Amino acid sequence: MAKNLLTEENFKKLDEIIESNKDMKGALMPVLHEAQKIFGCLPLEVQKVISNKLSIPMAEIYGVITFYSQFTLEPKGEYTIGVCLGTACYVKGAQKIIDRIKKEIGIDVGTTSSDGKFTLEATRCIGACGLAPVLTVNEDVYGRLVEEDVPGIIAKY
Ligand code: FES
């Protein structure tokens, strides 16, 4: 599991960032970016502090976080499995690959396994269409996949 980053020290850093941005118009985006760098994600506790100090309603903050895919509410797993759902990969059976991963690890797209090991994501075209269907595990790329390749790939991690 990712280390607990909700420490007093990190909240202090967050305060400083809010302080130095709060008089700026559009402070929310830079504050969220920095907060995610500090905490690795933007859980409720962090949203609350930002909401109070910038006087922005929680609902608005939550809306922004869930709208932009660069923000995440939960810590990511040690390994992020990205399955490309671009056209070429989709046509060549990416959905089957996703379904098999879901079955093997027992998680849904956009979630992290309870042991904190894997996060499953659907991605856009990663520019490796010639290898479709493609999946990535952190920096590693696997292509021309069939469903049966999935258990072997997962076992490597
Ligand atoms: S569509 Fe998957 S890599 Fe391009």
Short mmCIF file of C-alpha atoms in Angstrom, two decimals, residues 14-100:
data_model
loop_
_atom_site.label_atom_id
_atom_site.label_comp_id
_atom_site.label_asym_id
_atom_site.label_seq_id
_atom_site.Cartn_x
_atom_site.Cartn_y
_atom_site.Cartn_z
CA LEU A 14 -0.44 22.35 1.72
CA ASP A 15 -1.16 25.39 3.93
CA GLU A 16 1.85 27.16 2.49
CA ILE A 17 0.76 26.45 -1.05
CA ILE A 18 -2.75 27.67 -0.37
CA GLU A 19 -1.34 30.80 1.30
CA SER A 20 0.80 31.67 -1.67
CA ASN A 21 -1.98 31.09 -4.21
CA LYS A 22 -5.10 32.20 -2.47
CA ASP A 23 -5.24 35.78 -3.71
CA MET A 24 -4.80 34.66 -7.27
CA LYS A 25 -7.77 34.26 -9.57
CA GLY A 26 -8.20 30.62 -10.50
CA ALA A 27 -6.18 29.43 -7.52
CA LEU A 28 -7.96 26.11 -7.37
CA MET A 29 -6.22 24.35 -10.27
CA PRO A 30 -2.64 25.14 -9.21
CA VAL A 31 -3.47 24.27 -5.60
CA LEU A 32 -4.96 20.92 -6.63
CA HIS A 33 -1.92 20.16 -8.76
CA GLU A 34 0.48 20.89 -5.96
CA ALA A 35 -1.67 19.05 -3.42
CA GLN A 36 -1.68 15.96 -5.59
CA LYS A 37 2.10 16.14 -5.84
CA ILE A 38 2.34 16.26 -2.06
CA PHE A 39 -0.24 13.63 -1.17
CA GLY A 40 -0.17 11.47 -4.31
CA CYS A 41 -3.94 11.85 -4.59
CA LEU A 42 -6.74 14.12 -3.42
CA PRO A 43 -8.76 12.41 -0.71
CA LEU A 44 -11.60 14.01 1.23
CA GLU A 45 -9.38 15.29 4.05
CA VAL A 46 -7.30 17.26 1.58
CA GLN A 47 -10.36 18.56 -0.26
CA LYS A 48 -11.80 19.82 3.01
CA VAL A 49 -8.75 21.90 3.82
CA ILE A 50 -8.70 23.40 0.35
CA SER A 51 -12.43 24.09 0.50
CA ASN A 52 -12.15 25.91 3.84
CA LYS A 53 -9.13 27.94 3.05
CA LEU A 54 -10.10 28.97 -0.46
CA SER A 55 -13.80 29.31 0.45
CA ILE A 56 -14.81 27.08 -2.44
CA PRO A 57 -17.67 24.62 -1.90
CA MET A 58 -16.70 20.95 -1.58
CA ALA A 59 -19.04 20.02 -4.43
CA GLU A 60 -17.18 22.31 -6.79
CA ILE A 61 -13.81 20.91 -5.79
CA TYR A 62 -15.04 17.36 -6.16
CA GLY A 63 -16.46 18.24 -9.58
CA VAL A 64 -13.11 19.58 -10.76
CA ILE A 65 -11.17 16.58 -9.45
CA THR A 66 -13.45 14.07 -11.12
CA PHE A 67 -13.62 16.03 -14.37
CA TYR A 68 -9.89 16.17 -15.03
CA SER A 69 -8.30 12.78 -15.47
CA GLN A 70 -4.93 13.97 -14.13
CA PHE A 71 -6.45 14.15 -10.66
CA THR A 72 -7.13 11.09 -8.59
CA LEU A 73 -9.16 10.60 -5.42
CA GLU A 74 -7.45 7.45 -4.25
CA PRO A 75 -3.83 6.51 -4.05
CA LYS A 76 -2.72 4.50 -7.03
CA GLY A 77 -1.39 0.99 -6.71
CA GLU A 78 2.24 0.06 -6.99
CA TYR A 79 1.59 -1.01 -10.60
CA THR A 80 -0.81 0.76 -12.93
CA ILE A 81 -2.15 -1.47 -15.65
CA GLY A 82 -3.36 0.60 -18.58
CA VAL A 83 -5.37 -1.09 -21.27
CA CYS A 84 -5.62 0.92 -24.46
CA LEU A 85 -9.18 1.42 -25.62
CA GLY A 86 -8.23 3.40 -28.72
CA THR A 87 -9.91 2.34 -31.94
CA ALA A 88 -7.24 -0.08 -33.19
CA CYS A 89 -6.97 -1.83 -29.84
CA TYR A 90 -10.69 -1.85 -29.32
CA VAL A 91 -11.30 -3.47 -32.69
CA LYS A 92 -8.70 -6.12 -31.88
CA GLY A 93 -10.34 -7.14 -28.64
CA ALA A 94 -9.13 -4.81 -25.89
CA GLN A 95 -12.42 -5.25 -24.06
CA LYS A 96 -11.72 -8.97 -23.65
CA ILE A 97 -8.32 -8.14 -22.20
CA ILE A 98 -9.92 -5.77 -19.70
CA ASP A 99 -12.51 -8.35 -18.74
CA ARG A 100 -9.82 -10.93 -18.14
#
